[in-house]
Coordinates of C-alpha atoms and ligand atoms in Angstrom, one line a residue:
M1 CA 76.8 91.3 149.9
S2 CA 80.4 90.9 150.6
D3 CA 79.8 87.7 152.5
T4 CA 78.2 86.0 149.5
R5 CA 80.4 83.8 147.4
T6 CA 79.5 82.8 143.9
L7 CA 80.4 79.4 142.7
R8 CA 80.7 79.1 139.0
I9 CA 79.7 75.6 137.8
A10 CA 80.5 74.3 134.4
M11 CA 77.7 71.9 133.6
N12 CA 78.4 69.3 131.0
G13 CA 75.7 67.1 129.4
I14 CA 72.9 69.3 130.4
T15 CA 70.9 68.7 127.2
G16 CA 70.5 65.1 128.4
R17 CA 67.6 63.5 130.4
M18 CA 69.4 63.7 133.7
G19 CA 71.5 66.8 133.2
Y20 CA 68.6 68.9 132.1
R21 CA 65.7 67.7 134.2
Q22 CA 67.4 66.7 137.5
H23 CA 70.5 68.8 137.7
L24 CA 69.8 72.1 135.8
L25 CA 66.0 72.4 136.2
R26 CA 65.3 70.8 139.6
S27 CA 68.7 71.5 141.3
I28 CA 70.9 74.2 140.2
L29 CA 68.4 76.8 138.8
P30 CA 66.1 76.5 142.0
I31 CA 69.3 76.9 144.2
R32 CA 70.2 80.1 142.2
D33 CA 66.6 81.4 142.3
Q34 CA 66.2 80.8 145.9
G35 CA 69.3 83.2 146.4
G36 CA 71.8 80.3 147.2
I37 CA 72.3 78.6 150.5
T38 CA 73.4 80.0 153.9
L39 CA 76.3 78.4 155.6
A40 CA 76.7 77.6 159.3
D41 CA 78.7 80.9 159.8
G42 CA 75.8 82.9 158.3
S43 CA 77.5 83.6 155.0
K44 CA 76.0 82.7 151.7
I45 CA 77.0 80.9 148.7
T46 CA 75.2 81.2 145.4
V47 CA 75.7 79.3 142.0
E48 CA 76.2 80.5 138.5
P49 CA 75.8 77.7 135.9
I50 CA 77.8 77.7 132.7
L51 CA 76.1 75.4 130.0
V52 CA 78.5 73.3 128.2
G53 CA 77.4 71.2 125.1
R54 CA 78.4 70.2 121.6
N55 CA 75.5 72.0 119.8
E56 CA 75.8 75.7 120.3
N57 CA 72.2 76.5 119.2
K58 CA 70.8 74.1 121.7
I59 CA 72.6 75.4 124.6
K60 CA 72.2 79.1 123.6
D61 CA 68.4 78.5 123.5
L62 CA 68.5 76.8 126.9
A63 CA 70.6 79.6 128.3
A64 CA 68.1 82.2 127.0
Q65 CA 65.1 80.2 128.3
H66 CA 66.5 79.9 131.8
D67 CA 68.1 83.3 132.1
V68 CA 71.6 81.8 132.2
D69 CA 74.5 84.2 131.1
E70 CA 77.0 81.9 130.0
Y71 CA 77.4 78.9 127.6
T72 CA 80.1 77.3 125.6
T73 CA 81.0 74.5 123.3
D74 CA 84.7 74.6 124.5
L75 CA 84.7 72.0 127.3
D76 CA 88.5 72.1 127.7
G77 CA 88.6 75.8 127.7
I78 CA 86.0 76.1 130.5
I79 CA 87.7 73.3 132.5
N80 CA 90.9 75.4 132.4
D81 CA 89.2 78.7 133.1
D82 CA 90.5 80.2 136.3
K83 CA 87.0 81.4 137.0
T84 CA 85.5 78.0 137.0
D85 CA 85.2 76.5 140.5
I86 CA 83.2 73.2 139.8
V87 CA 83.0 70.8 136.9
F88 CA 79.8 68.8 136.6
D89 CA 79.3 65.9 134.3
A90 CA 76.2 64.2 133.3
S91 CA 77.3 63.3 129.7
M92 CA 77.7 59.9 128.3
T93 CA 79.3 57.5 130.6
S94 CA 82.1 56.7 128.1
L95 CA 83.3 60.2 128.1
R96 CA 83.3 60.6 131.8
Y97 CA 86.8 59.5 132.8
G98 CA 88.4 61.9 130.3
T99 CA 86.3 65.0 131.4
L100 CA 86.8 64.2 135.1
S101 CA 90.6 63.6 134.8
K102 CA 91.0 66.9 133.0
A103 CA 88.9 68.8 135.6
I104 CA 90.8 67.3 138.6
S105 CA 94.1 68.0 137.0
A106 CA 93.1 71.5 136.5
G107 CA 92.3 71.8 140.3
K108 CA 88.5 71.8 140.0
H109 CA 86.1 70.3 142.4
V110 CA 84.0 67.8 140.5
Y111 CA 80.5 66.6 140.8
T112 CA 79.3 63.7 138.6
E113 CA 76.5 61.4 137.5
K114 CA 77.0 57.6 138.0
P115 CA 78.8 55.5 136.9
T116 CA 82.0 57.3 137.0
A117 CA 83.8 55.2 134.6
E118 CA 83.4 52.2 132.4
T119 CA 85.9 50.1 134.2
L120 CA 86.9 49.6 137.8
D121 CA 90.6 50.5 137.1
E122 CA 89.5 53.9 135.6
A123 CA 87.0 54.5 138.5
V124 CA 89.7 53.7 141.1
D125 CA 92.2 55.9 139.2
L126 CA 89.7 58.9 139.3
A127 CA 89.5 58.4 143.1
K128 CA 93.2 58.4 143.3
Q129 CA 93.6 61.6 141.2
A130 CA 91.0 63.5 143.4
Q131 CA 92.7 62.4 146.6
A132 CA 96.2 63.5 145.3
A133 CA 94.8 66.9 144.0
G134 CA 92.9 67.5 147.2
V135 CA 89.8 68.6 145.5
T136 CA 86.2 67.8 146.6
A137 CA 84.6 65.1 144.5
G138 CA 80.9 64.1 144.7
V139 CA 79.0 61.4 142.9
V140 CA 75.2 61.4 142.5
H141 CA 73.7 59.0 145.1
D142 CA 70.2 60.1 144.7
K143 CA 68.3 57.1 146.1
L144 CA 69.8 57.9 149.6
Y145 CA 68.2 61.3 149.4
L146 CA 64.7 60.1 148.8
P147 CA 62.1 60.3 151.6
G148 CA 61.4 56.5 151.6
L149 CA 65.1 55.7 152.0
I150 CA 65.8 58.5 154.5
K151 CA 62.9 57.2 156.7
L152 CA 64.2 53.5 156.4
R153 CA 67.8 54.7 157.4
R154 CA 66.3 56.6 160.4
L155 CA 64.7 53.3 161.6
V156 CA 68.2 51.7 161.3
D157 CA 69.6 54.6 163.4
E158 CA 66.8 54.4 166.0
G159 CA 67.6 50.7 166.5
F160 CA 64.0 49.8 165.4
F161 CA 65.1 46.4 163.6
G162 CA 67.0 44.9 166.5
R163 CA 69.5 42.6 164.8
I164 CA 68.9 43.0 161.0
L165 CA 68.6 39.8 159.2
S166 CA 67.9 40.5 155.7
L167 CA 67.0 43.1 153.0
R168 CA 65.1 42.4 149.9
G169 CA 64.6 44.7 147.0
E170 CA 62.3 44.7 144.0
F171 CA 62.9 47.0 141.1
G172 CA 61.7 47.4 137.7
Y173 CA 58.7 47.7 135.3
W174 CA 57.6 46.8 131.9
V175 CA 59.7 48.5 129.2
W176 CA 57.8 48.3 125.9
E177 CA 59.5 46.6 123.2
G178 CA 58.9 49.5 120.7
D179 CA 57.1 47.7 117.8
V180 CA 53.6 48.7 118.5
Q181 CA 54.0 51.3 121.5
P182 CA 57.2 53.2 121.5
A183 CA 59.7 52.1 124.3
Q184 CA 59.8 54.5 127.3
R185 CA 63.7 54.1 127.7
P186 CA 66.4 54.8 125.1
S187 CA 67.4 51.8 122.8
W188 CA 71.2 52.1 123.8
N189 CA 70.2 50.8 127.2
Y190 CA 69.6 47.4 125.7
R191 CA 72.7 47.2 123.4
L192 CA 75.9 45.8 125.0
A193 CA 78.2 47.7 122.5
D194 CA 76.6 51.1 123.4
G195 CA 77.2 50.5 127.3
G196 CA 73.7 49.1 128.0
S197 CA 73.0 46.5 130.7
M198 CA 70.7 46.4 133.7
T199 CA 73.6 45.2 135.9
T200 CA 75.9 48.1 134.8
D201 CA 73.1 50.6 135.2
M202 CA 71.7 49.6 138.5
Y203 CA 74.3 47.7 140.5
C204 CA 76.2 51.1 141.1
H205 CA 72.9 52.4 142.6
W206 CA 72.3 49.1 144.7
N207 CA 75.9 49.3 146.1
Y208 CA 75.4 52.7 147.8
V209 CA 71.9 51.8 148.9
L210 CA 73.1 48.5 150.5
E211 CA 76.1 50.5 152.0
G212 CA 73.9 53.3 153.1
I213 CA 71.1 51.3 154.7
I214 CA 72.8 48.2 155.9
G215 CA 76.7 48.1 155.5
K216 CA 79.5 46.7 153.5
V217 CA 78.8 44.4 150.4
K218 CA 81.2 41.3 150.9
T219 CA 79.9 39.0 148.0
V220 CA 77.7 38.9 145.0
T221 CA 75.9 36.0 143.4
S222 CA 74.1 37.2 140.2
R223 CA 72.0 35.8 137.5
T224 CA 71.3 37.9 134.6
A225 CA 69.0 37.4 131.7
T226 CA 68.1 38.9 128.3
H227 CA 64.4 38.2 128.6
I228 CA 63.4 40.2 125.5
P229 CA 66.1 39.6 122.7
T230 CA 64.5 41.9 119.9
R231 CA 63.4 45.5 120.5
W232 CA 62.5 48.4 118.2
D233 CA 64.6 51.6 118.3
E234 CA 63.7 55.3 118.2
N235 CA 63.2 55.0 114.3
G236 CA 61.0 52.0 114.6
Q237 CA 63.8 49.7 113.5
P238 CA 64.1 46.2 115.0
Y239 CA 67.5 45.6 116.8
D240 CA 69.2 42.8 118.6
A241 CA 68.8 43.7 122.3
D242 CA 71.8 41.7 123.6
A243 CA 72.3 43.4 126.9
D244 CA 71.0 41.9 130.1
D245 CA 67.5 43.3 130.7
A246 CA 67.4 41.7 134.2
A247 CA 69.5 40.9 137.1
Y248 CA 68.6 38.7 140.0
G249 CA 71.3 39.3 142.8
I250 CA 72.1 37.9 146.2
F251 CA 74.5 39.9 148.4
D252 CA 76.3 39.0 151.7
L253 CA 76.3 42.2 153.7
E254 CA 78.0 43.1 156.9
T255 CA 76.6 45.8 159.3
P256 CA 79.2 48.2 161.0
N257 CA 78.9 46.0 164.3
G258 CA 79.8 42.9 162.3
D259 CA 76.5 41.2 161.9
E260 CA 75.8 39.3 158.6
V261 CA 72.9 40.3 156.7
V262 CA 71.5 38.6 153.5
G263 CA 70.5 41.0 150.8
Q264 CA 68.6 40.1 147.5
I265 CA 67.7 42.5 144.9
N266 CA 65.7 41.7 141.7
S267 CA 66.0 44.2 138.8
S268 CA 64.0 43.8 135.7
W269 CA 62.8 45.7 132.6
A270 CA 60.5 42.8 131.8
V271 CA 58.3 42.7 135.0
R272 CA 54.8 44.0 135.6
V273 CA 54.3 46.0 138.7
Y274 CA 52.2 44.6 141.6
R275 CA 53.8 46.9 144.2
D276 CA 53.1 50.4 145.5
E277 CA 56.2 52.0 144.0
L278 CA 58.7 51.1 141.1
V279 CA 61.4 50.1 143.6
E280 CA 60.7 48.8 147.2
F281 CA 63.1 47.5 149.8
Q282 CA 62.0 45.2 152.8
V283 CA 64.3 45.0 155.7
D284 CA 63.5 42.3 158.4
G285 CA 65.0 42.4 161.9
T286 CA 64.5 40.5 165.2
H287 CA 62.6 43.5 166.6
G288 CA 60.7 44.9 163.5
S289 CA 60.4 45.2 159.7
A290 CA 60.0 47.9 157.3
V291 CA 59.1 48.3 153.6
A292 CA 60.4 51.5 151.9
G293 CA 59.7 52.8 148.5
L294 CA 61.0 56.0 146.9
Q295 CA 58.5 58.1 149.0
K296 CA 56.7 55.9 151.5
C297 CA 57.9 53.8 154.3
V298 CA 55.8 51.4 156.5
A299 CA 56.9 49.4 159.5
Q300 CA 55.8 46.6 161.7
A301 CA 57.1 46.2 165.2
R302 CA 57.8 42.9 166.9
S303 CA 55.1 43.8 169.6
T304 CA 52.5 44.1 166.8
T305 CA 53.5 41.2 164.6
P306 CA 50.6 38.9 163.9
K307 CA 50.9 35.2 164.1
P308 CA 49.9 33.9 160.8
V309 CA 49.2 30.2 160.6
W310 CA 49.6 28.2 157.2
N311 CA 46.3 26.7 156.1
P312 CA 46.0 26.4 152.3
D313 CA 42.6 25.1 152.6
L314 CA 40.9 28.4 153.9
P315 CA 40.7 31.8 152.2
V316 CA 42.8 34.6 153.6
T317 CA 40.7 36.4 156.5
E318 CA 43.1 39.2 157.3
S319 CA 44.6 42.1 155.4
Y320 CA 48.4 41.7 155.8
R321 CA 49.0 45.3 154.4
D322 CA 46.8 46.8 157.0
Q323 CA 49.0 45.4 159.8
W324 CA 51.8 48.0 158.9
V325 CA 51.9 51.6 160.2
E326 CA 53.3 54.5 158.0
V327 CA 56.5 56.0 159.2
P328 CA 55.9 59.8 159.5
D329 CA 58.0 62.2 157.5
N330 CA 58.8 64.5 160.7
D331 CA 60.7 66.6 158.1
T332 CA 60.3 68.4 154.8
F333 CA 62.1 66.7 152.0
D334 CA 63.4 68.6 149.1
N335 CA 64.1 67.1 145.6
G336 CA 66.8 64.5 146.3
F337 CA 69.2 65.7 143.6
K338 CA 68.9 69.2 144.9
A339 CA 69.4 68.1 148.4
Q340 CA 72.6 66.3 147.4
W341 CA 73.7 69.3 145.3
E342 CA 73.4 71.6 148.4
E343 CA 75.4 69.3 150.6
F344 CA 78.1 69.0 148.0
L345 CA 78.3 72.8 147.6
R346 CA 78.8 73.2 151.3
D347 CA 81.6 70.6 151.2
A348 CA 83.3 72.2 148.2
V349 CA 83.5 75.7 149.8
A350 CA 84.8 74.2 153.1
G351 CA 87.3 72.2 150.9
R352 CA 86.3 69.0 152.8
E353 CA 85.4 65.6 151.4
H354 CA 81.9 64.9 150.4
R355 CA 80.5 61.7 152.0
F356 CA 79.8 60.1 148.6
G357 CA 83.0 60.5 146.7
L358 CA 84.8 58.7 143.9
L359 CA 85.8 55.8 146.1
S360 CA 82.2 55.1 146.9
A361 CA 81.5 55.4 143.2
A362 CA 84.2 53.0 142.4
R363 CA 82.7 50.5 144.8
G364 CA 79.6 50.8 142.7
V365 CA 81.5 50.1 139.4
Q366 CA 83.1 47.2 141.1
L367 CA 79.8 45.6 142.2
A368 CA 78.5 45.9 138.6
E369 CA 81.8 44.4 137.2
L370 CA 81.8 41.6 139.7
G371 CA 78.1 41.0 139.3
L372 CA 78.5 40.3 135.6
K373 CA 81.5 38.1 136.4
S374 CA 79.3 36.2 138.9
A375 CA 76.6 35.8 136.3
A376 CA 79.1 34.6 133.5
E377 CA 80.9 32.3 135.7
R378 CA 77.8 31.1 137.7
R379 CA 79.4 31.5 141.0
T380 CA 79.6 33.6 144.0
V381 CA 82.3 36.3 143.7
E382 CA 84.0 37.8 146.7
I383 CA 84.4 41.6 146.7
P384 CA 87.8 42.7 147.6
E385 CA 88.1 46.1 149.6
I386 CA 89.6 48.9 147.3
T387 CA 92.3 50.8 148.8
L388 CA 93.7 54.0 147.2
Ligands
NAD401 N1 71.2 59.0 138.8 C1 70.4 58.3 138.1 O1 69.4 57.9 138.5 C2 70.6 58.2 136.7 C3 69.6 57.9 135.8 C4 69.7 57.8 134.4 C5 71.0 58.0 134.0 N2 72.1 58.4 134.7 C6 73.5 58.6 134.2 O2 73.5 59.9 133.7 C7 74.2 59.9 132.5 C8 73.4 60.5 131.3 O3 72.2 59.6 131.1 P1 71.0 60.3 130.4 O4 69.9 59.2 130.6 O5 70.7 61.6 130.8 O6 71.5 60.3 128.8 P2 71.1 61.1 127.6 O7 71.4 60.3 126.4 O8 69.7 61.8 127.8 O9 72.1 62.4 127.7 C9 73.4 62.3 127.5 C10 74.1 63.6 127.4 O10 75.4 63.4 126.8 C11 75.6 64.2 125.6 N3 76.5 63.5 124.7 C12 76.0 62.3 124.0 N4 76.9 61.9 123.1 C13 78.0 62.8 123.2 C14 79.2 62.9 122.7 N5 79.7 62.0 121.8 N6 80.0 64.1 123.1 C15 79.6 64.9 124.0 N7 78.4 64.8 124.6 C16 77.7 63.7 124.2 C17 74.1 64.5 125.1 O11 74.2 65.6 124.4 C18 73.4 64.6 126.4 O12 73.6 65.9 126.9 C19 74.7 58.5 132.2 O13 76.1 58.5 132.6 C20 73.8 57.7 133.1 O14 74.4 56.5 133.6 C21 71.9 58.5 136.1

């Protein structure tokens, strides 16, 4: 047992949707219950969560329900506790900068939900703080750990596409207004004053997806819309939904070998789904194309590409979808959040950088900020490189 190290993780915001379901229930508790993870040298690390929240009864109940020994309402106390190794935050975005700053200055490794801050200045400042303190910092980039996107990235690495030409993404579904049927997302998502906005919510995801699949994002041209101006809240009361509920973006991308790629992603809470999954990305290249969702990925090689001929006078005689082949898993995929947690824990014990750190997160906040600027000014905005 002497070669098993236990990492104590203060988990803030675990009563929330993401904190509870993805991070506690599907990541940290399964890692604990499987007996931790084995490192390359054969030693083991395991985890001990400490539940942190404002409502003592709530966290006490959760602790009892999941066999967790420790819980506290004293966030500052647990951050400064010598026995705490990692501080995790899935609380409200507006509180994140303060929590992470305190944790970094207490010398703790930090792992956090996105976005890391409400402004680019704060997001960059956090990255600087972590770099100066030499702690390991990780930010949730869950989409890149999903089977569909793992397989899409594998096709890029295999050179399947030849020269990549374009990426198009389609994301969204119908979010009910809340008058007759209750809405399936929280009302704050649709109020600007509460930090709601499709752009703020999704562009930080799209930044790491674009970087992770294609390469750097060089410019953004975005058009936002508030398609549904009135919605009904959790109490059945109407409110002004003044945040953008859709964002239509075009991105100039650059691959690591300098090729220019055109990216386009439509994101909308006011669209009805005629797709196989709630998000799908299509990549087209000179030698092949692929379409990936969260789980599935299909591909069509140049050599098996049909030759459609435009003739609007005749009905369609071939099934275009049947002309694609499914990319096999060739692997077993764990829950994406858990997989990233395990990678982060390995990095934290080794004291090395996590591949998705606070600088990557700052670029996500930057894309959202400049996406909104592009929409407000109705123009293409260049994305300057952030240096620490
Ligand atoms: N990675 C993803 O795909 C993804 C998806 C959704 C949300 N998120 C991010 O996760 C974070 C939480 O989102 P959520 O949907 O779980 O929200 P939520 O509203 O369900 O949870 C928020 C948590 O913060 C706590 N909290 C709220 N107000 C607080 C206050 N004043 N003081 C202290 N704690 C407070 C709540 O008790 C709860 O634990 C957000 O930053 C959001 O951007 C990420």
